[in-house]
Short mmCIF file of C-alpha atoms in Angstrom, two decimals:
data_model
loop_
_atom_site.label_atom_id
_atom_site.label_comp_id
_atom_site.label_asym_id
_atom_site.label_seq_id
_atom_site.Cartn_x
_atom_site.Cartn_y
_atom_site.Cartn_z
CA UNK A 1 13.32 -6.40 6.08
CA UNK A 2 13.69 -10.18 7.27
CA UNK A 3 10.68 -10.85 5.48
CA UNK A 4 11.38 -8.86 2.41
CA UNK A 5 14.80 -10.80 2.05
CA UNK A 6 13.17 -14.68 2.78
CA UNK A 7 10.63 -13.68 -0.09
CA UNK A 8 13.97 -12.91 -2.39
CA UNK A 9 15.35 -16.35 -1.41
CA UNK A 10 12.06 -17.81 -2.48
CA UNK A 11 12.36 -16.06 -5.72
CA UNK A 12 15.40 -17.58 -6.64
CA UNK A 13 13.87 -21.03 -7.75
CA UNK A 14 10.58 -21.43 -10.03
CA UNK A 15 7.74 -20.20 -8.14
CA UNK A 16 5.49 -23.34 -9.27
CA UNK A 17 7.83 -25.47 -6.81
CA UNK A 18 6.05 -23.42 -3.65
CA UNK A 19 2.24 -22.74 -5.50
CA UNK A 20 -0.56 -24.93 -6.64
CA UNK A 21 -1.48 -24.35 -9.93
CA UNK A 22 -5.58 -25.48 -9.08
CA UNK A 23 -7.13 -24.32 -5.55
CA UNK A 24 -5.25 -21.46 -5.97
CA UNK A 25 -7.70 -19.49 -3.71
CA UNK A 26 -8.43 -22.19 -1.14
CA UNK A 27 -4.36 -22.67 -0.08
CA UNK A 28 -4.06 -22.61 3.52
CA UNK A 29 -2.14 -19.98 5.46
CA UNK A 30 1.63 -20.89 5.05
CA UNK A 31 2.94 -22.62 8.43
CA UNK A 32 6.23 -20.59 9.10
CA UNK A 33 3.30 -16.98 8.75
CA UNK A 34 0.88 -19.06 10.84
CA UNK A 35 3.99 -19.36 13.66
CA UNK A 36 5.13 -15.92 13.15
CA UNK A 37 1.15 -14.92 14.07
CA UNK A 38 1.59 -17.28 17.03
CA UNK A 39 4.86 -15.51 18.14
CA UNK A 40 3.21 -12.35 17.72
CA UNK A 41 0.23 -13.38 19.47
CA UNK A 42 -2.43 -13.16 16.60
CA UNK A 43 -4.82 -15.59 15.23
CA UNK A 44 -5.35 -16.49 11.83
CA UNK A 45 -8.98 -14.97 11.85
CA UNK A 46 -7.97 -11.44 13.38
CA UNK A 47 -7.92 -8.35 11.44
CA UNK A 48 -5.98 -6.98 8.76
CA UNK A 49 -4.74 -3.62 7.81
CA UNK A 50 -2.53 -3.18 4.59
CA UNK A 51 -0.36 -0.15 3.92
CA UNK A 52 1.05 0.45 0.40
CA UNK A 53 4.31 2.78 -0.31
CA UNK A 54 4.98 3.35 -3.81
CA UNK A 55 8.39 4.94 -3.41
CA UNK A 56 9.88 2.18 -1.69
CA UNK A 57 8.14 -0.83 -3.62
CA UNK A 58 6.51 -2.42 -0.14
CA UNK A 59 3.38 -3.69 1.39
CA UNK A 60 2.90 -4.20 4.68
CA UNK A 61 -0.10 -6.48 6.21
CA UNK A 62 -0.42 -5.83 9.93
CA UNK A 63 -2.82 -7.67 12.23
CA UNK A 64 -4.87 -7.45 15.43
CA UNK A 65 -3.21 -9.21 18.12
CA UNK A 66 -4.60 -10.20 21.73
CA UNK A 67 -4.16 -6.49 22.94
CA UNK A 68 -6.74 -4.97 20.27
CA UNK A 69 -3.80 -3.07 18.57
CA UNK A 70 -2.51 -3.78 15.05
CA UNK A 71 0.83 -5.04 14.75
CA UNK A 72 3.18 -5.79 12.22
CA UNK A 73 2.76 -9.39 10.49
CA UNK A 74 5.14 -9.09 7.72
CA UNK A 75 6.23 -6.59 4.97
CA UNK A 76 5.93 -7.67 0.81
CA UNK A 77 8.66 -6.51 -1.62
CA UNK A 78 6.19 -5.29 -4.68
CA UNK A 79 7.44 -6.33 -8.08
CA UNK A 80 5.90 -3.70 -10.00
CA UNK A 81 3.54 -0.30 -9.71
CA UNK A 82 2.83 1.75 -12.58
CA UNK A 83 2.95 5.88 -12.74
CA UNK A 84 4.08 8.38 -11.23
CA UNK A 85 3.88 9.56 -7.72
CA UNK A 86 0.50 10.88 -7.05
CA UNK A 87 -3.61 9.90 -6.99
CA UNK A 88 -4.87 8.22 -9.95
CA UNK A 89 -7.43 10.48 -11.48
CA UNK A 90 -8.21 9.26 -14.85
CA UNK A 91 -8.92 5.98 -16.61
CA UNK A 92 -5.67 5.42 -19.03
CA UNK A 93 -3.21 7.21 -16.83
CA UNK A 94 -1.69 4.03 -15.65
CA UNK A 95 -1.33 5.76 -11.99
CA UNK A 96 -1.39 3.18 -9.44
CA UNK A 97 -4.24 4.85 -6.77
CA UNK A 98 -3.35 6.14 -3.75
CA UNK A 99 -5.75 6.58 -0.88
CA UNK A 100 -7.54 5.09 1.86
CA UNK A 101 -10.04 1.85 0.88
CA UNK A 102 -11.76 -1.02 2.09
CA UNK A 103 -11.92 -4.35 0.67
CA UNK A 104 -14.64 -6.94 1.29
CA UNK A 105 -14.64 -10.66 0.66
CA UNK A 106 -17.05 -9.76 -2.87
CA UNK A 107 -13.26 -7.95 -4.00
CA UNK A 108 -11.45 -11.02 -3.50
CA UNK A 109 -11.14 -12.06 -6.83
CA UNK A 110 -9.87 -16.29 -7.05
CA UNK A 111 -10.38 -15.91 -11.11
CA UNK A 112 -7.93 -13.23 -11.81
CA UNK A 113 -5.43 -13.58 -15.09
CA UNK A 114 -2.49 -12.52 -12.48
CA UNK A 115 -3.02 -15.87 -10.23
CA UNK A 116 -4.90 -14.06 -7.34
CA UNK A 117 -6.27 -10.63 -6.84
CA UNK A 118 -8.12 -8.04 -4.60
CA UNK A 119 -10.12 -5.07 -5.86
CA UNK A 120 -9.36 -1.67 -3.88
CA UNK A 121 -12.27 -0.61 -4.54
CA UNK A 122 -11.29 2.89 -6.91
CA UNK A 123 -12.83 5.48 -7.31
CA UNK A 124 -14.13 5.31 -3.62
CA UNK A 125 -16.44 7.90 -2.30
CA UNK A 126 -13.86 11.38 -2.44
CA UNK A 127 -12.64 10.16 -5.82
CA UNK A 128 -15.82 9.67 -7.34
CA UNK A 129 -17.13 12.93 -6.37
CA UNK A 130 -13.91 14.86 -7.88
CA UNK A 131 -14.51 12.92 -11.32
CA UNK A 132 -11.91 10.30 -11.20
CA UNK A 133 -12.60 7.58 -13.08
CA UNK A 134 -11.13 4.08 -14.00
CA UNK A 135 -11.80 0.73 -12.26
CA UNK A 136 -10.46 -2.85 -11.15
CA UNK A 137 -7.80 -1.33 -9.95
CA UNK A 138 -5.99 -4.18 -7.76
CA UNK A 139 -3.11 -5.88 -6.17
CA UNK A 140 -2.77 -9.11 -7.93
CA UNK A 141 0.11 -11.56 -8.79
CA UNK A 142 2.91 -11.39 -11.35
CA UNK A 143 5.10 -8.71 -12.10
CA UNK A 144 2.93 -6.25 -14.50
CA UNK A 145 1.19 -3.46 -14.02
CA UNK A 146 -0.84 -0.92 -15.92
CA UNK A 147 -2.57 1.33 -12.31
CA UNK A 148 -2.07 -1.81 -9.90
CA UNK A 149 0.46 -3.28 -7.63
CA UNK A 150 1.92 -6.70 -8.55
CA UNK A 151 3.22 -8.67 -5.48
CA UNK A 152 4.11 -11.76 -7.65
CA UNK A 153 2.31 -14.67 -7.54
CA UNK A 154 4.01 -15.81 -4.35
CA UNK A 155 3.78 -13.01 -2.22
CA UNK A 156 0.25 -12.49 -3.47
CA UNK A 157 -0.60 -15.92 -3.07
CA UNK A 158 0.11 -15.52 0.55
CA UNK A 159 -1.50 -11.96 1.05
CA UNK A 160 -4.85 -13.42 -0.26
CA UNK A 161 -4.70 -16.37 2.63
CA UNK A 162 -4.20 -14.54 5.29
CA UNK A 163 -6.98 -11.89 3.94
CA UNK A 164 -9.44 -14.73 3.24
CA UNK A 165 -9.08 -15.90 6.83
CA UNK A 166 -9.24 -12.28 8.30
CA UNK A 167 -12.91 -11.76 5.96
CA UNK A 168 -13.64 -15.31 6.99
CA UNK A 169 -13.30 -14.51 10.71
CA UNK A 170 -16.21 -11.67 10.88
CA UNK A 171 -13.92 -8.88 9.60
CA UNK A 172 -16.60 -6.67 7.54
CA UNK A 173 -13.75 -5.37 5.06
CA UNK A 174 -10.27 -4.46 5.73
CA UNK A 175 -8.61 -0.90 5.40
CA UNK A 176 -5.82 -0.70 2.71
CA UNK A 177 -3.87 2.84 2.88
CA UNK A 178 -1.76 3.37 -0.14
CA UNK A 179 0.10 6.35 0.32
CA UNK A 180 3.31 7.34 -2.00
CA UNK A 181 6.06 7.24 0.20
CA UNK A 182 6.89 6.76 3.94
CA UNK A 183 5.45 9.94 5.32
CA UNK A 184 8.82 11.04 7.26
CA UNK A 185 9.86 14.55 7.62
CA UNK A 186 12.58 14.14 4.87
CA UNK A 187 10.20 12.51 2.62
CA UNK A 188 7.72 15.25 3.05
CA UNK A 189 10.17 18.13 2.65
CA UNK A 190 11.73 16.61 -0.24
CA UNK A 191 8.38 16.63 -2.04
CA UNK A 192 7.27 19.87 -0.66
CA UNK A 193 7.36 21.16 -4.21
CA UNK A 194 5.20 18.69 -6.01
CA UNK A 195 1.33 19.65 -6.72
CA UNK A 196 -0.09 17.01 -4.98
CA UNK A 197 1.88 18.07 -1.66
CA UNK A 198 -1.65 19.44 0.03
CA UNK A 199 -3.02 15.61 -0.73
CA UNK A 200 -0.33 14.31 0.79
CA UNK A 201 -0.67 16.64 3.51
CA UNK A 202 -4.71 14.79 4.06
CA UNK A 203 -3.01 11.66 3.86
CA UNK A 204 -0.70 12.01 6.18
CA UNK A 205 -3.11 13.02 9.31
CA UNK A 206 -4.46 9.02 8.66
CA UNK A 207 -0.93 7.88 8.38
CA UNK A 208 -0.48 9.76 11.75
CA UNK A 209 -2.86 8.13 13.61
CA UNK A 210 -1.77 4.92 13.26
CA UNK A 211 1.65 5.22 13.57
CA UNK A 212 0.83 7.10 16.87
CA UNK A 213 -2.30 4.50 18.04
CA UNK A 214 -1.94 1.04 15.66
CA UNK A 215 -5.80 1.44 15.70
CA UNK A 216 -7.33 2.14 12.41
CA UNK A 217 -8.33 5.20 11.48
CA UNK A 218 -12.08 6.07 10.50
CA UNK A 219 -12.51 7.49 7.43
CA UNK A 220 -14.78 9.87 6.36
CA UNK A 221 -15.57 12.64 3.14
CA UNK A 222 -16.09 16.79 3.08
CA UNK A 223 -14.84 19.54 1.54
CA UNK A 224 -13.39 17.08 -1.23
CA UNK A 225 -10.62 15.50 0.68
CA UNK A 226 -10.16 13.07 3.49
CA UNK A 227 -11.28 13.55 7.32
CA UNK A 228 -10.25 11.23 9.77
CA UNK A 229 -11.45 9.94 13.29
CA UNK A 230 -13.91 12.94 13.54
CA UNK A 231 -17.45 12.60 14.42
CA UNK A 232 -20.34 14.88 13.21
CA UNK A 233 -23.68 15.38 14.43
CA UNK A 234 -26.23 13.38 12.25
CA UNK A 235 -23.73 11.03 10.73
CA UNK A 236 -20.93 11.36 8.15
CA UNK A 237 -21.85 14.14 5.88
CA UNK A 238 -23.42 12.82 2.63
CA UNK A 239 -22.33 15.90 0.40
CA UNK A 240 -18.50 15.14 0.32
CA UNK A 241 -18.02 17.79 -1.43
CA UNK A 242 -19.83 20.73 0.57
CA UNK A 243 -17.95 22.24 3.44
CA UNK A 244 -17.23 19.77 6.41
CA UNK A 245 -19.84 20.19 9.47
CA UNK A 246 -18.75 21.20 13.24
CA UNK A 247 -17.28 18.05 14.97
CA UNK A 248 -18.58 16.60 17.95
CA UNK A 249 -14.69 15.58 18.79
CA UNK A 250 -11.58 17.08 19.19
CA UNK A 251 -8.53 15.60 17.32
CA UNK A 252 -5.71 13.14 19.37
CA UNK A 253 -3.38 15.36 21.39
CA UNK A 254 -0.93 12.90 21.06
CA UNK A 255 -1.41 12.55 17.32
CA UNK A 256 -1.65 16.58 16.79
CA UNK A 257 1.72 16.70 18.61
CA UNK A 258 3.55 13.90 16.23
CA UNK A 259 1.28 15.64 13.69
CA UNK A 260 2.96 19.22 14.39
CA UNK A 261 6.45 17.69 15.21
CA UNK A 262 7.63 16.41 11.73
CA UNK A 263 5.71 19.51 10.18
CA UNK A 264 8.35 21.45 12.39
CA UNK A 265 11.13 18.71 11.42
CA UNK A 266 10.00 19.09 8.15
CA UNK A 267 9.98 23.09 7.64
CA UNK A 268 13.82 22.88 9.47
CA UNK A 269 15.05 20.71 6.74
CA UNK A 270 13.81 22.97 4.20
CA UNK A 271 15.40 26.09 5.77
CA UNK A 272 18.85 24.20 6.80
CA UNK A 273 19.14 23.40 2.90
CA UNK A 274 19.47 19.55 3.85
CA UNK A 275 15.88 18.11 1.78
CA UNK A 276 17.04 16.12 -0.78
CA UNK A 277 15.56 16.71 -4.02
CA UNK A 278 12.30 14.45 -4.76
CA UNK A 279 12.74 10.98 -7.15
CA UNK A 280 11.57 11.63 -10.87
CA UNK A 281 9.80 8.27 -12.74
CA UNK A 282 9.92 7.34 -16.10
CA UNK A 283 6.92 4.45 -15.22
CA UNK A 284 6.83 3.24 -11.98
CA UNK A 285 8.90 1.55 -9.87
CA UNK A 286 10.11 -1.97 -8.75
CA UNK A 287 11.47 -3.47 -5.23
CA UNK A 288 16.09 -3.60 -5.55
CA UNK A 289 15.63 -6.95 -4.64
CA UNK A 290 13.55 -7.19 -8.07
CA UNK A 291 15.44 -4.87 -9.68
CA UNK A 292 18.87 -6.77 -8.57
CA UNK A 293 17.09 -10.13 -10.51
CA UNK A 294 15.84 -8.17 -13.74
CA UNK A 295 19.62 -6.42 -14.02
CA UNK A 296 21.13 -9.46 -13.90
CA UNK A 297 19.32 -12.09 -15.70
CA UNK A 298 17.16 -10.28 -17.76
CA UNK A 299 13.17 -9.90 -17.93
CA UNK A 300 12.44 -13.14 -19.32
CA UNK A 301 14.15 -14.97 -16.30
CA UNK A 302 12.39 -12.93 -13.99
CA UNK A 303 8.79 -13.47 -15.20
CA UNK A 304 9.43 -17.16 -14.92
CA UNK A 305 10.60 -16.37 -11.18
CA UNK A 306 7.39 -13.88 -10.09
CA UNK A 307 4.65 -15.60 -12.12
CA UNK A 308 3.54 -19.51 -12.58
CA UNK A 309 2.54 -18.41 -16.17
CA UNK A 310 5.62 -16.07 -16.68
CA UNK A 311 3.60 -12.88 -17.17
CA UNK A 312 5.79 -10.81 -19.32
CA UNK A 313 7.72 -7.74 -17.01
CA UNK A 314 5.89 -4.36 -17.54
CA UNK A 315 7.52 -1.63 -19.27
CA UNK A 316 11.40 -3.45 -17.86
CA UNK A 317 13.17 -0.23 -18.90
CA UNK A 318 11.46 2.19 -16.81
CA UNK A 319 11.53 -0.45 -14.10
CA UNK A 320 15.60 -0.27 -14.33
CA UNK A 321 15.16 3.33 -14.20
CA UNK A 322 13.13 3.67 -10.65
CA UNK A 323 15.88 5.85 -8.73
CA UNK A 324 14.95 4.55 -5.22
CA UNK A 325 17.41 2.04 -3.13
CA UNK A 326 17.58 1.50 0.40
CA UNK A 327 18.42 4.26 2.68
CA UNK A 328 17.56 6.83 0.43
#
């Protein structure tokens, strides 16, 4: 949250005063990151994992540090995400994807019309098999969005750096896990309703794993949905939609437990009365701290703030309308 409220500090001036308008791509790591890795003890060319929750409008880059576990670097506000809550299936829908993907240095895109982007890579294996279809679906700069996340052009600007060095440094491709919400008990029960609640259910085994581990999980296709950190005789299966082989593993007893805990949290919540009732979207949603600048000062004021071009906001009503805050 430190992080989340230096960006809005940043935001308050002209974001041309902290970017370059040429070698956009090729900007160096930004010192005070560079000493938070230090702190942390990371180096600029370890790893990167990115996690993406639409509900609460954040990104979070984590990194390998000298122990071989991922740890938290430093959590984004997001400006903008199109949708609704729930996978992107169809090209038009203007759902922002969620999933698991991986992201090579050919997705790093230094030409993009939003300052700097990355590719997820969408439809990835699982979603091309089901029929999904759109493309360049990405996390780029500004505050506008029609299926991707927009970080701003400074938070982006940053992101890209630190993913450049991370590529740069032997890392193949990193992970990004985009998942709707926090996967808490009380986020789960208060969606228990919605039809993609058995999705979210796949999802949240991978979430599990590295909340329990901070290693990243393997991902791998059957029976048309996600299988994670499970090993099968003669490879991943290539069918992804045919029934899922035998393992050769057993699953995390440590994982299973957290795994089984919050479904028991969960399923107590629901009985006690106590789940909330699950956010509705007009189109998307927006970080408060965002949200805070558009109410006040209007759209124009804010594309000048998030974008060195002053992209014009997406869609500013249904941004006013996202019904998440803090602490809900």
């Amino acid at each position: 949250m430190g992080s989340i409220a230096v960006l809005a500090v940043l935001l308050s001036s002209c974001v041309s005063s902290v970017l370059e308008v040429d070698g956009n791509a090729t900007q160096p790591v930004p010192a005070a990151l560079k000493a938070e890795m230090s702190r942390k003890a990371m180096s600029p060319s370890a790893p990167i994992l990115v996690r993406i929750f639409k509900q609460e409008s954040e990104l979070e880059v984590w990194k390998r540090d000298r122990n071989g576990k991922f740890a938290l670097l430093k959590t984004y506000p997001m400006c903008r995400w199109s949708g609704k809550l729930g996978p992107k299936t169809r090209n038009g829908d203007r759902q922002a994807p969620e999933g698991f993907y991986h992201v090579s240095a050919g997705m790093l895109n230094p030409t993009s019309q939003y300052y700097l982007s990355f590719n997820l890579g969408y439809p990835n294996r699982l979603e091309a098999a089901l029929g999904y279809t759109g493309e360049a679906l990405m996390v780029h700069g500004a505050c506008s969005s029609s299926g991707c996340y927009a970080l701003t052009d400074q938070g982006v600007a940053e992101i890209y750096a630190v993913a450049r060095e991370a590529l740069g440094g032997g890392q193949g491709s990193f992970q990004v896990q985009a998942f709707p919400f926090r996967m808490t008990p009380e986020n789960m029960a208060k969606n228990r309703s919605d039809p993609n609640f058995a999705f979210w259910t796949d999802l949240k085994q991978g979430y599990d794993i590295f909340q329990v581990t901070r290693r990243q999980p393997k991902v791998s296709y059957c029976g048309g949905r996600y299988v994670f950190d499970q090993e099968f005789d003669g490879g991943d299966p290539s069918d992804v939609l045919a029934s899922c082989p035998p393992a050769s593993n057993g699953a995390d007893s440590v994982v299973a437990a957290r795994t089984q805990a919050d479904r028991v949290a969960m399923e107590n919540l629901v009985s006690a009365g106590v789940a909330l009732s699950a956010h509705s979207y007009a189109d998307g949603g927006m970080h408060p701290s965002f949200r805070k600048l558009l109410e006040r000062n209007g759209q124009a004021d804010l594309a000048k703030r998030t974008s060195l071009t002053a992209v014009p906001i997406s869609r500013p009503e249904a941004a006013l309308a996202d019904p998440h805050s803090p602490g809900d």
